[in-house]
mmCIF file of C-alpha atoms in Angstrom:
data_model
loop_
_atom_site.group_PDB
_atom_site.id
_atom_site.type_symbol
_atom_site.label_atom_id
_atom_site.label_comp_id
_atom_site.label_asym_id
_atom_site.label_seq_id
_atom_site.Cartn_x
_atom_site.Cartn_y
_atom_site.Cartn_z
ATOM 1 C CA MET A 1 -0.246 0.117 -0.120
ATOM 2 C CA LEU A 2 1.332 3.114 -0.645
ATOM 3 C CA PRO A 3 1.583 6.474 1.431
ATOM 4 C CA TYR A 4 -0.942 9.387 0.101
ATOM 5 C CA ARG A 5 -1.396 13.122 1.355
ATOM 6 C CA SER A 6 -4.568 13.783 2.893
ATOM 7 C CA LEU A 7 -6.558 17.303 2.734
ATOM 8 C CA THR A 8 -8.174 16.667 5.906
ATOM 9 C CA THR A 9 -6.853 15.285 8.982
ATOM 10 C CA PRO A 10 -8.896 14.259 11.201
ATOM 11 C CA PHE A 11 -11.642 13.384 8.315
ATOM 12 C CA GLU A 12 -14.645 15.744 9.053
ATOM 13 C CA GLN A 13 -17.156 15.471 6.067
ATOM 14 C CA GLU A 14 -18.997 18.432 6.333
ATOM 15 C CA LYS A 15 -15.441 20.146 5.737
ATOM 16 C CA TYR A 16 -14.710 17.887 3.138
ATOM 17 C CA LEU A 17 -17.841 17.933 1.198
ATOM 18 C CA ASN A 18 -17.111 21.600 0.924
ATOM 19 C CA ARG A 19 -13.688 21.505 -0.217
ATOM 20 C CA PHE A 20 -14.606 18.629 -2.719
ATOM 21 C CA GLU A 21 -17.403 21.103 -4.091
ATOM 22 C CA SER A 22 -15.071 24.044 -4.491
ATOM 23 C CA LEU A 23 -12.182 21.649 -6.455
ATOM 24 C CA TYR A 24 -15.023 20.025 -8.379
ATOM 25 C CA ASP A 25 -15.895 23.699 -9.789
ATOM 26 C CA GLU A 26 -12.418 24.167 -10.030
ATOM 27 C CA MET A 27 -12.054 20.889 -12.525
ATOM 28 C CA ALA A 28 -15.241 21.363 -14.518
ATOM 29 C CA LYS A 29 -14.270 25.019 -15.800
ATOM 30 C CA ALA A 30 -10.702 23.660 -16.808
ATOM 31 C CA GLY A 31 -12.519 20.576 -18.790
ATOM 32 C CA PHE A 32 -12.924 17.945 -16.297
ATOM 33 C CA THR A 33 -16.567 17.650 -15.487
ATOM 34 C CA TRP A 34 -16.892 13.732 -13.801
ATOM 35 C CA ALA A 35 -15.347 14.024 -10.669
ATOM 36 C CA THR A 36 -19.092 12.706 -10.088
ATOM 37 C CA LEU A 37 -20.771 9.825 -11.756
ATOM 38 C CA TYR A 38 -24.857 9.540 -11.400
ATOM 39 C CA GLU A 39 -25.150 5.877 -11.844
ATOM 40 C CA ASN A 40 -27.985 3.422 -10.443
ATOM 41 C CA TYR A 41 -30.026 6.169 -9.576
ATOM 42 C CA GLU A 42 -27.704 7.869 -7.125
ATOM 43 C CA GLU A 43 -24.433 10.026 -6.951
ATOM 44 C CA HIS A 44 -21.044 8.931 -6.758
ATOM 45 C CA GLN A 45 -17.592 10.126 -6.605
ATOM 46 C CA TYR A 46 -15.164 9.402 -8.691
ATOM 47 C CA MET A 47 -12.568 11.616 -8.553
ATOM 48 C CA SER A 48 -10.405 11.568 -5.063
ATOM 49 C CA ASP A 49 -8.608 14.739 -3.519
ATOM 50 C CA SER A 50 -6.155 12.372 -1.899
ATOM 51 C CA MET A 51 -2.210 12.131 -3.429
ATOM 52 C CA LEU A 52 -0.835 9.090 -3.819
ATOM 53 C CA GLU A 53 3.152 9.306 -2.964
ATOM 54 C CA VAL A 54 4.927 7.054 -5.051
ATOM 55 C CA PRO A 55 8.553 5.685 -4.492
ATOM 56 C CA GLN A 56 11.239 7.130 -7.665
ATOM 57 C CA ALA A 57 12.323 3.354 -8.322
ATOM 58 C CA MET A 58 9.080 2.736 -8.810
ATOM 59 C CA TYR A 59 7.681 4.988 -10.860
ATOM 60 C CA THR A 60 11.352 4.649 -12.939
ATOM 61 C CA GLU A 61 10.351 1.378 -13.485
ATOM 62 C CA ILE A 62 6.748 1.549 -14.463
ATOM 63 C CA LYS A 63 8.106 4.032 -17.599
ATOM 64 C CA ASN A 64 10.702 1.169 -18.109
ATOM 65 C CA ALA A 65 7.840 -1.350 -18.232
ATOM 66 C CA THR A 66 5.499 0.761 -20.322
ATOM 67 C CA ARG A 67 8.656 1.051 -22.937
ATOM 68 C CA ALA A 68 9.294 -2.820 -22.695
ATOM 69 C CA VAL A 69 5.422 -3.784 -23.519
ATOM 70 C CA ASP A 70 5.204 -1.451 -26.148
ATOM 71 C CA ALA A 71 7.629 -2.525 -27.610
ATOM 72 C CA ILE A 72 5.764 -6.271 -27.251
ATOM 73 C CA TYR A 73 2.961 -5.112 -28.580
ATOM 74 C CA ILE A 74 4.476 -3.480 -31.604
ATOM 75 C CA LYS A 75 6.895 -7.031 -32.413
ATOM 76 C CA THR A 76 3.029 -8.818 -32.449
ATOM 77 C CA PHE A 77 1.650 -6.142 -34.292
ATOM 78 C CA LYS A 78 4.262 -6.916 -36.928
ATOM 79 C CA MET A 79 3.807 -10.572 -36.945
ATOM 80 C CA ILE A 80 0.211 -10.702 -36.685
ATOM 81 C CA LYS A 81 0.520 -8.803 -40.332
ATOM 82 C CA GLU A 82 2.828 -11.311 -41.632
ATOM 83 C CA ASN A 83 0.639 -13.707 -40.470
ATOM 84 C CA PRO A 84 -2.877 -12.664 -41.326
ATOM 85 C CA SER A 85 -4.895 -16.055 -41.212
ATOM 86 C CA ILE A 86 -4.798 -15.562 -37.577
ATOM 87 C CA MET A 87 -7.036 -13.053 -37.536
ATOM 88 C CA HIS A 88 -9.803 -15.381 -36.591
ATOM 89 C CA ARG A 89 -7.939 -15.830 -33.177
ATOM 90 C CA LEU A 90 -8.719 -12.060 -32.203
ATOM 91 C CA GLY A 91 -12.267 -12.917 -31.501
ATOM 92 C CA ILE A 92 -13.078 -9.544 -34.021
ATOM 93 C CA PRO A 93 -16.293 -9.823 -36.311
ATOM 94 C CA ILE A 94 -15.384 -10.784 -39.906
ATOM 95 C CA MET A 95 -16.719 -8.004 -41.302
ATOM 96 C CA LEU A 96 -13.451 -5.777 -40.148
ATOM 97 C CA TRP A 97 -10.869 -7.955 -41.234
ATOM 98 C CA ASP A 98 -10.161 -6.426 -44.526
ATOM 99 C CA LEU A 99 -10.210 -2.863 -43.050
ATOM 100 C CA LEU A 100 -7.466 -4.329 -40.481
ATOM 101 C CA LEU A 101 -5.826 -5.886 -43.044
ATOM 102 C CA GLU A 102 -5.930 -3.589 -45.482
ATOM 103 C CA ASP A 103 -4.754 -0.547 -43.102
ATOM 104 C CA GLN A 104 -1.039 0.670 -44.012
ATOM 105 C CA SER A 105 -0.714 2.857 -41.036
ATOM 106 C CA LYS A 106 2.757 3.029 -39.691
ATOM 107 C CA ARG A 107 1.601 2.567 -35.878
ATOM 108 C CA PHE A 108 -1.067 0.812 -34.981
ATOM 109 C CA SER A 109 -2.185 3.472 -32.270
ATOM 110 C CA TYR A 110 -0.804 7.425 -31.390
ATOM 111 C CA PHE A 111 -2.812 7.188 -28.173
ATOM 112 C CA THR A 112 -2.541 4.077 -25.943
ATOM 113 C CA ARG A 113 -3.148 2.977 -22.763
ATOM 114 C CA TYR A 114 -1.333 0.114 -20.675
ATOM 115 C CA ASP A 115 -2.920 -0.789 -17.201
ATOM 116 C CA PHE A 116 -0.691 -2.607 -14.848
ATOM 117 C CA ILE A 117 -1.180 -4.070 -11.339
ATOM 118 C CA ALA A 118 1.770 -3.898 -8.645
ATOM 119 C CA SER A 119 1.756 -7.685 -7.743
ATOM 120 C CA VAL A 120 4.272 -9.557 -5.295
ATOM 121 C CA HIS A 121 6.381 -10.600 -8.270
ATOM 122 C CA GLY A 122 6.538 -7.052 -10.129
ATOM 123 C CA LEU A 123 4.397 -4.950 -12.360
ATOM 124 C CA LYS A 124 2.268 -7.194 -14.446
ATOM 125 C CA VAL A 125 0.132 -5.271 -17.582
ATOM 126 C CA ILE A 126 -3.083 -6.606 -17.645
ATOM 127 C CA GLU A 127 -4.311 -5.303 -20.727
ATOM 128 C CA ALA A 128 -3.757 -2.292 -23.561
ATOM 129 C CA ASN A 129 -6.129 0.224 -24.348
ATOM 130 C CA THR A 130 -5.046 0.729 -27.870
ATOM 131 C CA ASP A 131 -8.232 2.191 -29.625
ATOM 132 C CA THR A 132 -10.375 4.232 -27.411
ATOM 133 C CA PRO A 133 -7.897 4.972 -24.100
ATOM 134 C CA VAL A 134 -9.530 7.240 -22.350
ATOM 135 C CA GLY A 135 -8.334 8.679 -18.421
ATOM 136 C CA LEU A 136 -6.178 11.519 -20.552
ATOM 137 C CA VAL A 137 -8.197 14.484 -19.148
ATOM 138 C CA GLU A 138 -7.475 12.955 -15.647
ATOM 139 C CA ALA A 139 -3.933 12.602 -16.126
ATOM 140 C CA ALA A 140 -3.548 15.943 -17.552
ATOM 141 C CA ILE A 141 -5.937 18.358 -16.247
ATOM 142 C CA ALA A 142 -7.092 16.867 -13.080
ATOM 143 C CA GLN A 143 -4.098 15.437 -11.971
ATOM 144 C CA ASN A 144 -2.377 19.380 -12.428
ATOM 145 C CA ARG A 145 -5.030 20.712 -9.906
ATOM 146 C CA LEU A 146 -4.492 18.260 -7.522
ATOM 147 C CA ALA A 147 -0.924 19.104 -7.591
ATOM 148 C CA ASN A 148 -1.090 22.343 -7.001
ATOM 149 C CA VAL A 149 -3.821 22.020 -3.989
ATOM 150 C CA HIS A 150 -1.133 19.515 -2.559
ATOM 151 C CA GLN A 151 1.805 21.910 -3.461
ATOM 152 C CA VAL A 152 3.866 19.110 -4.846
ATOM 153 C CA GLU A 153 5.693 18.162 -8.053
ATOM 154 C CA ASN A 154 3.427 16.977 -10.668
ATOM 155 C CA PRO A 155 5.292 14.592 -12.668
ATOM 156 C CA ASN A 156 2.688 14.206 -15.477
ATOM 157 C CA GLU A 157 3.609 17.697 -16.400
ATOM 158 C CA ARG A 158 4.665 16.706 -19.823
ATOM 159 C CA ILE A 159 1.870 15.327 -20.863
ATOM 160 C CA ASP A 160 0.490 18.354 -22.940
ATOM 161 C CA ARG A 161 3.706 18.694 -24.953
ATOM 162 C CA LEU A 162 3.754 15.337 -25.717
ATOM 163 C CA VAL A 163 0.173 15.723 -27.172
ATOM 164 C CA LYS A 164 1.554 18.338 -29.317
ATOM 165 C CA GLU A 165 4.303 16.311 -30.642
ATOM 166 C CA THR A 166 2.150 13.270 -31.158
ATOM 167 C CA TRP A 167 0.158 15.279 -33.464
ATOM 168 C CA ASP A 168 3.228 16.345 -35.285
ATOM 169 C CA GLN A 169 4.092 12.885 -36.154
ATOM 170 C CA VAL A 170 0.408 12.416 -37.224
ATOM 171 C CA ILE A 171 0.288 15.198 -39.599
ATOM 172 C CA LYS A 172 3.605 13.799 -41.003
ATOM 173 C CA ASP A 173 2.069 10.162 -40.898
ATOM 174 C CA TYR A 174 -0.971 11.126 -42.617
ATOM 175 C CA GLN A 175 0.404 13.978 -45.088
ATOM 176 C CA ILE A 176 -2.090 16.596 -43.529
ATOM 177 C CA ARG A 177 -1.920 19.971 -45.313
ATOM 178 C CA SER A 178 -2.002 23.415 -43.540
ATOM 179 C CA SER A 179 -5.118 23.404 -45.420
ATOM 180 C CA ASP A 180 -6.807 20.407 -43.787
ATOM 181 C CA THR A 181 -9.025 19.915 -41.143
ATOM 182 C CA LEU A 182 -9.072 17.141 -38.749
ATOM 183 C CA TYR A 183 -12.614 16.431 -37.227
ATOM 184 C CA PHE A 184 -12.825 15.072 -33.895
ATOM 185 C CA THR A 185 -15.602 13.340 -33.073
ATOM 186 C CA ALA A 186 -17.477 11.506 -29.756
ATOM 187 C CA ALA A 187 -20.495 10.457 -28.596
ATOM 188 C CA ASN A 188 -22.191 13.769 -27.590
ATOM 189 C CA TRP A 189 -23.943 12.535 -24.544
ATOM 190 C CA HIS A 190 -20.913 10.990 -23.404
ATOM 191 C CA ASP A 191 -18.797 14.039 -21.520
ATOM 192 C CA GLU A 192 -15.590 11.818 -20.846
ATOM 193 C CA ASP A 193 -15.540 10.942 -24.192
ATOM 194 C CA LYS A 194 -16.132 14.109 -25.729
ATOM 195 C CA LEU A 195 -14.186 15.949 -23.304
ATOM 196 C CA THR A 196 -11.135 13.933 -23.961
ATOM 197 C CA ALA A 197 -11.269 14.288 -27.793
ATOM 198 C CA LYS A 198 -11.551 18.420 -26.923
ATOM 199 C CA TYR A 199 -8.255 18.318 -25.302
ATOM 200 C CA LEU A 200 -6.675 16.412 -27.741
ATOM 201 C CA MET A 201 -7.865 19.121 -30.083
ATOM 202 C CA GLN A 202 -6.885 21.740 -28.076
ATOM 203 C CA HIS A 203 -3.257 20.567 -28.900
ATOM 204 C CA TYR A 204 -3.695 19.919 -32.465
ATOM 205 C CA PRO A 205 -1.807 22.720 -34.253
ATOM 206 C CA GLN A 206 -3.775 22.727 -37.298
ATOM 207 C CA ASN A 207 -7.304 23.781 -38.632
ATOM 208 C CA THR A 208 -9.759 21.091 -36.582
ATOM 209 C CA ASP A 209 -13.608 20.817 -35.772
ATOM 210 C CA TYR A 210 -15.411 19.245 -33.266
ATOM 211 C CA ILE A 211 -18.658 17.288 -34.717
ATOM 212 C CA PRO A 212 -20.820 15.123 -32.910
ATOM 213 C CA LEU A 213 -20.991 11.532 -34.268
ATOM 214 C CA GLU A 214 -24.789 11.695 -34.145
ATOM 215 C CA GLU A 215 -24.379 14.536 -36.666
ATOM 216 C CA ILE A 216 -22.146 13.077 -38.961
ATOM 217 C CA GLU A 217 -23.350 12.457 -42.270
ATOM 218 C CA VAL A 218 -22.647 9.380 -44.225
ATOM 219 C CA ARG A 219 -23.022 9.199 -47.797
ATOM 220 C CA LYS A 220 -21.358 6.295 -50.094
ATOM 221 C CA GLU A 221 -19.108 9.295 -51.697
ATOM 222 C CA GLY A 222 -17.802 9.653 -47.821
ATOM 223 C CA ILE A 223 -18.541 11.381 -44.676
ATOM 224 C CA TYR A 224 -19.659 14.849 -44.293
ATOM 225 C CA ASP A 225 -20.125 17.623 -41.631
ATOM 226 C CA PRO A 226 -23.766 19.407 -41.297
ATOM 227 C CA LYS A 227 -22.763 22.242 -43.678
ATOM 228 C CA GLY A 228 -21.580 19.359 -46.323
ATOM 229 C CA ASN A 229 -17.761 19.842 -45.853
ATOM 230 C CA GLN A 230 -16.075 16.389 -46.546
ATOM 231 C CA ILE A 231 -14.235 14.663 -43.910
ATOM 232 C CA ASN A 232 -11.245 13.684 -44.962
ATOM 233 C CA PHE A 233 -9.642 13.133 -41.474
ATOM 234 C CA LEU A 234 -11.194 11.986 -38.524
ATOM 235 C CA TYR A 235 -10.251 11.261 -34.657
ATOM 236 C CA ARG A 236 -12.386 9.129 -33.336
ATOM 237 C CA LEU A 237 -13.210 8.656 -29.877
ATOM 238 C CA TYR A 238 -15.850 5.926 -30.288
ATOM 239 C CA PRO A 239 -14.892 1.812 -30.292
ATOM 240 C CA LEU A 240 -14.583 0.949 -34.401
ATOM 241 C CA GLU A 241 -16.742 -2.420 -33.696
ATOM 242 C CA TYR A 242 -19.849 -0.368 -32.358
ATOM 243 C CA PHE A 243 -19.830 1.008 -36.389
ATOM 244 C CA LEU A 244 -21.159 -2.090 -36.858
ATOM 245 C CA HIS A 245 -24.566 -1.460 -35.076
ATOM 246 C CA GLU A 246 -24.852 2.063 -36.513
ATOM 247 C CA LYS A 247 -28.070 2.399 -38.049
ATOM 248 C CA SER A 248 -30.354 5.428 -39.016
ATOM 249 C CA GLY A 249 -33.395 6.711 -38.521
ATOM 250 C CA THR A 250 -34.724 5.040 -41.498
ATOM 251 C CA GLY A 251 -32.923 1.406 -40.673
ATOM 252 C CA GLU A 252 -29.962 2.132 -43.068
ATOM 253 C CA SER A 253 -26.968 0.499 -42.039
ATOM 254 C CA ILE A 254 -24.801 3.776 -41.642
ATOM 255 C CA GLY A 255 -22.200 2.266 -39.703
ATOM 256 C CA GLU A 256 -21.205 -0.489 -42.059
ATOM 257 C CA GLN A 257 -21.368 2.248 -45.349
ATOM 258 C CA PHE A 258 -18.931 4.434 -42.718
ATOM 259 C CA LEU A 259 -16.514 1.677 -42.340
ATOM 260 C CA VAL A 260 -17.204 0.996 -46.413
ATOM 261 C CA ASN A 261 -15.960 4.298 -46.907
ATOM 262 C CA VAL A 262 -12.588 4.256 -44.491
ATOM 263 C CA LEU A 263 -11.375 0.922 -46.222
ATOM 264 C CA GLU A 264 -11.741 2.880 -49.535
ATOM 265 C CA GLY A 265 -9.663 5.281 -48.101
ATOM 266 C CA LYS A 266 -12.445 8.387 -48.211
ATOM 267 C CA VAL A 267 -11.750 9.554 -44.629
ATOM 268 C CA LYS A 268 -8.384 8.668 -42.648
ATOM 269 C CA LEU A 269 -8.895 7.472 -38.803
ATOM 270 C CA ILE A 270 -7.029 8.509 -35.926
ATOM 271 C CA ASN A 271 -6.206 6.074 -33.659
ATOM 272 C CA PRO A 272 -5.790 4.227 -37.293
ATOM 273 C CA PRO A 273 -8.364 0.879 -37.354
ATOM 274 C CA GLN A 274 -5.121 -1.514 -36.502
ATOM 275 C CA ALA A 275 -5.644 0.154 -32.894
ATOM 276 C CA LEU A 276 -8.702 -2.267 -32.780
ATOM 277 C CA MET A 277 -6.835 -5.109 -33.267
ATOM 278 C CA MET A 278 -4.320 -4.913 -30.791
ATOM 279 C CA GLN A 279 -7.083 -3.658 -28.339
ATOM 280 C CA SER A 280 -8.208 -7.226 -28.219
ATOM 281 C CA LYS A 281 -7.390 -9.353 -25.191
ATOM 282 C CA ALA A 282 -6.845 -12.305 -27.356
ATOM 283 C CA VAL A 283 -3.380 -10.495 -28.017
ATOM 284 C CA LEU A 284 -1.997 -11.582 -25.145
ATOM 285 C CA SER A 285 -2.769 -15.694 -25.203
ATOM 286 C CA LEU A 286 -0.852 -14.943 -28.426
ATOM 287 C CA ILE A 287 2.035 -13.642 -26.837
ATOM 288 C CA THR A 288 1.906 -16.661 -24.193
ATOM 289 C CA GLU A 289 1.395 -18.997 -26.762
ATOM 290 C CA LYS A 290 3.834 -17.816 -29.637
ATOM 291 C CA LYS A 291 6.717 -16.507 -26.909
ATOM 292 C CA LYS A 292 9.069 -18.886 -28.533
ATOM 293 C CA GLU A 293 8.204 -18.867 -31.559
ATOM 294 C CA TRP A 294 7.861 -15.259 -32.486
ATOM 295 C CA TYR A 295 10.175 -13.371 -29.718
ATOM 296 C CA THR A 296 14.094 -13.020 -28.913
ATOM 297 C CA ARG A 297 15.476 -14.457 -26.430
ATOM 298 C CA GLY A 298 15.349 -10.674 -24.601
ATOM 299 C CA GLU A 299 11.963 -10.460 -26.096
ATOM 300 C CA GLN A 300 10.678 -13.338 -24.071
ATOM 301 C CA GLU A 301 12.428 -11.932 -20.982
ATOM 302 C CA ILE A 302 10.197 -9.213 -20.913
ATOM 303 C CA ILE A 303 7.323 -11.053 -21.219
ATOM 304 C CA GLU A 304 8.282 -13.382 -18.463
ATOM 305 C CA ARG A 305 8.904 -10.668 -16.764
ATOM 306 C CA TYR A 306 5.236 -8.231 -17.247
ATOM 307 C CA PHE A 307 3.390 -10.198 -18.605
ATOM 308 C CA LEU A 308 0.782 -12.727 -16.965
ATOM 309 C CA ARG A 309 0.260 -16.071 -18.751
ATOM 310 C CA THR A 310 -3.042 -15.569 -20.762
ATOM 311 C CA TYR A 311 -4.750 -18.446 -22.489
ATOM 312 C CA ASP A 312 -8.349 -18.945 -25.267
ATOM 313 C CA HIS A 313 -9.042 -21.847 -22.692
ATOM 314 C CA GLN A 314 -8.852 -21.946 -18.492
ATOM 315 C CA ALA A 315 -5.773 -24.459 -19.306
ATOM 316 C CA GLY A 316 -5.927 -25.764 -15.918
ATOM 317 C CA LEU A 317 -5.546 -22.568 -13.792
ATOM 318 C CA TYR A 318 -7.155 -22.594 -10.112
ATOM 319 C CA SER A 319 -7.112 -18.830 -9.946
ATOM 320 C CA TYR A 320 -7.489 -16.877 -13.744
ATOM 321 C CA VAL A 321 -9.642 -13.605 -14.724
ATOM 322 C CA LYS A 322 -11.785 -14.730 -17.670
ATOM 323 C CA LYS A 323 -11.977 -11.786 -19.963
ATOM 324 C CA PRO A 324 -14.212 -10.361 -23.176
ATOM 325 C CA VAL A 325 -11.564 -10.206 -25.906
ATOM 326 C CA LEU A 326 -13.072 -6.689 -26.813
ATOM 327 C CA GLY A 327 -15.138 -5.716 -23.246
ATOM 328 C CA ARG A 328 -14.565 -2.671 -22.107
ATOM 329 C CA GLU A 329 -15.008 -0.946 -18.368
ATOM 330 C CA GLY A 330 -14.501 -4.176 -16.573
ATOM 331 C CA GLY A 331 -17.738 -5.465 -18.291
ATOM 332 C CA GLY A 332 -18.281 -9.248 -18.701
ATOM 333 C CA ILE A 333 -15.153 -10.411 -16.153
ATOM 334 C CA THR A 334 -15.299 -13.416 -13.937
ATOM 335 C CA ILE A 335 -12.508 -13.461 -11.082
ATOM 336 C CA VAL A 336 -11.663 -17.314 -9.918
ATOM 337 C CA GLU A 337 -9.463 -17.101 -6.925
ATOM 338 C CA ASN A 338 -8.861 -21.241 -6.351
ATOM 339 C CA ASN A 339 -11.311 -22.468 -8.055
ATOM 340 C CA ARG A 340 -14.001 -19.884 -6.506
ATOM 341 C CA ILE A 341 -15.610 -17.153 -8.074
ATOM 342 C CA LEU A 342 -14.583 -13.687 -6.021
ATOM 343 C CA ASP A 343 -16.149 -11.168 -8.340
ATOM 344 C CA GLN A 344 -18.101 -10.984 -11.495
ATOM 345 C CA ASP A 345 -20.124 -8.801 -14.048
ATOM 346 C CA LEU A 346 -22.431 -10.454 -16.217
ATOM 347 C CA ASP A 347 -24.347 -8.264 -17.444
ATOM 348 C CA TYR A 348 -22.016 -7.392 -20.840
ATOM 349 C CA TYR A 349 -20.437 -9.392 -23.544
ATOM 350 C CA GLN A 350 -20.994 -12.632 -22.446
ATOM 351 C CA ASP A 351 -21.418 -13.588 -26.323
ATOM 352 C CA GLN A 352 -17.637 -12.213 -27.047
ATOM 353 C CA GLN A 353 -14.791 -15.099 -27.341
ATOM 354 C CA MET A 354 -13.194 -14.990 -23.881
ATOM 355 C CA VAL A 355 -9.637 -15.330 -22.755
ATOM 356 C CA TYR A 356 -8.538 -16.609 -19.565
ATOM 357 C CA GLN A 357 -5.702 -14.960 -17.982
ATOM 358 C CA GLU A 358 -3.369 -15.527 -14.934
ATOM 359 C CA TYR A 359 -4.929 -14.167 -11.898
ATOM 360 C CA TYR A 360 -2.440 -11.676 -9.879
ATOM 361 C CA PRO A 361 -4.143 -9.535 -6.754
ATOM 362 C CA MET A 362 -4.114 -6.164 -7.312
ATOM 363 C CA PRO A 363 -2.616 -4.592 -3.827
ATOM 364 C CA SER A 364 -4.835 -2.770 -1.367
ATOM 365 C CA GLN A 365 -5.053 0.877 -1.538
ATOM 366 C CA THR A 366 -6.394 3.359 0.817
ATOM 367 C CA ILE A 367 -7.889 7.100 -0.026
ATOM 368 C CA ASP A 368 -9.795 9.466 1.314
ATOM 369 C CA THR A 369 -13.518 9.918 0.301
ATOM 370 C CA TRP A 370 -16.469 11.778 1.144
ATOM 371 C CA ASP A 371 -17.747 8.928 3.217
ATOM 372 C CA GLY A 372 -13.867 9.115 4.684
ATOM 373 C CA PRO A 373 -11.630 6.590 4.318
ATOM 374 C CA TYR A 374 -12.022 3.937 1.765
ATOM 375 C CA THR A 375 -9.406 0.862 0.935
ATOM 376 C CA GLY A 376 -10.006 -0.621 -2.076
ATOM 377 C CA ARG A 377 -7.777 -2.136 -4.870
ATOM 378 C CA LEU A 378 -4.728 -0.031 -6.877
ATOM 379 C CA LEU A 379 -4.937 -0.071 -10.919
ATOM 380 C CA ILE A 380 -2.333 1.796 -12.724
ATOM 381 C CA GLY A 381 -2.774 3.396 -16.247
ATOM 382 C CA SER A 382 0.854 4.113 -18.029
ATOM 383 C CA HIS A 383 -0.665 6.773 -21.036
ATOM 384 C CA THR A 384 1.768 6.472 -24.212
ATOM 385 C CA MET A 385 1.949 8.838 -26.777
ATOM 386 C CA ASN A 386 3.779 7.827 -30.245
ATOM 387 C CA GLY A 387 5.165 5.047 -27.994
ATOM 388 C CA GLU A 388 6.825 7.541 -25.270
ATOM 389 C CA PRO A 389 5.416 6.955 -21.933
ATOM 390 C CA ALA A 390 3.461 10.079 -21.638
ATOM 391 C CA GLY A 391 1.867 9.987 -17.700
ATOM 392 C CA LEU A 392 0.067 7.853 -15.295
ATOM 393 C CA PHE A 393 -3.459 7.033 -14.291
ATOM 394 C CA PHE A 394 -4.087 5.696 -10.779
ATOM 395 C CA ARG A 395 -7.564 4.276 -10.182
ATOM 396 C CA VAL A 396 -8.780 2.494 -6.811
ATOM 397 C CA GLY A 397 -12.192 0.340 -6.772
ATOM 398 C CA GLU A 398 -13.093 -3.078 -6.166
ATOM 399 C CA TYR A 399 -11.616 -6.479 -7.792
ATOM 400 C CA ILE A 400 -13.079 -5.442 -10.838
ATOM 401 C CA THR A 401 -12.133 -2.095 -11.911
ATOM 402 C CA GLY A 402 -15.175 -0.893 -13.888
ATOM 403 C CA ASN A 403 -17.054 2.541 -14.319
ATOM 404 C CA LEU A 404 -16.879 3.705 -10.641
ATOM 405 C CA SER A 405 -13.218 2.928 -9.971
ATOM 406 C CA MET A 406 -12.053 6.068 -8.059
ATOM 407 C CA PHE A 407 -9.139 8.566 -9.800
ATOM 408 C CA VAL A 408 -7.263 9.754 -7.218
ATOM 409 C CA GLY A 409 -3.466 12.373 -8.383
ATOM 410 C CA PHE A 410 -0.079 10.951 -7.754
ATOM 411 C CA THR A 411 3.599 12.732 -6.448
ATOM 412 C CA ILE A 412 7.239 11.471 -6.305
ATOM 413 C CA MET A 413 7.871 10.450 -2.825
ATOM 414 C CA LYS A 414 10.797 12.837 -1.518
#
């Protein structure tokens, strides 16, 4: 368990709530509006005002692990592209295969988040969020405000600069001219996605426009904004596979037509379509299965150090996490410890292909909340931008890290 700084010692609920309300207003003005979340007919606290104190050695190791894991993902991406027949192992809808295999993007993802647990056996990556990673606004805007309140160093202070540098690389790779417009989109009802897209848009150096996903006009000739301007470049914070199910008000398969337009090169997407390929948790089972076949001795050592054994079947494991390959936000997960179910969420994704990942418990962590100190399980998110470690995103929640796990800031222990 990491030590943490508290703004209320001893805890007094009225003082805590007054300070939290003031901090919430400040955060909202800066672009972070989901410090609380309304779910199951009640308001939940999402942001703690505590500040974790992370040892320098641990912080350095997370950055090193992030680089090493990213290198394995890059190698795995290369091997999948060289062995396209293995696509059926990824659990991705067959209608997307041509799009993913034809995509010639230089990187599979420009914005990625790797999730780690700090186990008794060291850092272990449990999944990669390569398609539509969030937690950026927390790591940038909210983290900075919390560091200011606590008057401590902000280790994520370079994240804005790395966003700008990543856009410079995107402009180069996509050959975007200064006269071109990069559109940004997300489901407009979803504040987190919308404001994450707008945060990234703020740091793009050329022409931009935000368009709600619901307002994109899809035609056979391409996709257009409400003014009739054709959209040639689009940053979308919306899962690629969801487009397969999008219908117009008259029942037309506009999502499928959208994907056809992408396949035909009428619009270029960021993150690239191939990001979905690497989002599949089945990639982790391929890394386990192909460890000796695909990877060098040095790469095998990285896999042994940072990856958990993952399979497409139970493989005799007594303690494991059963995960849908394209599940999101903890949906569809079952945790089994010593052949007994520890926790599960069966509301979503039960029709998907599953993987079985070796179970390592997440460490306990205590933080302050408006109900007093809360002890949950700590998950470490590590953002990368264009392959460079960019900033950390800590959450504390239950055994399954879902929507209501709490974000908490961090600093380096002095």
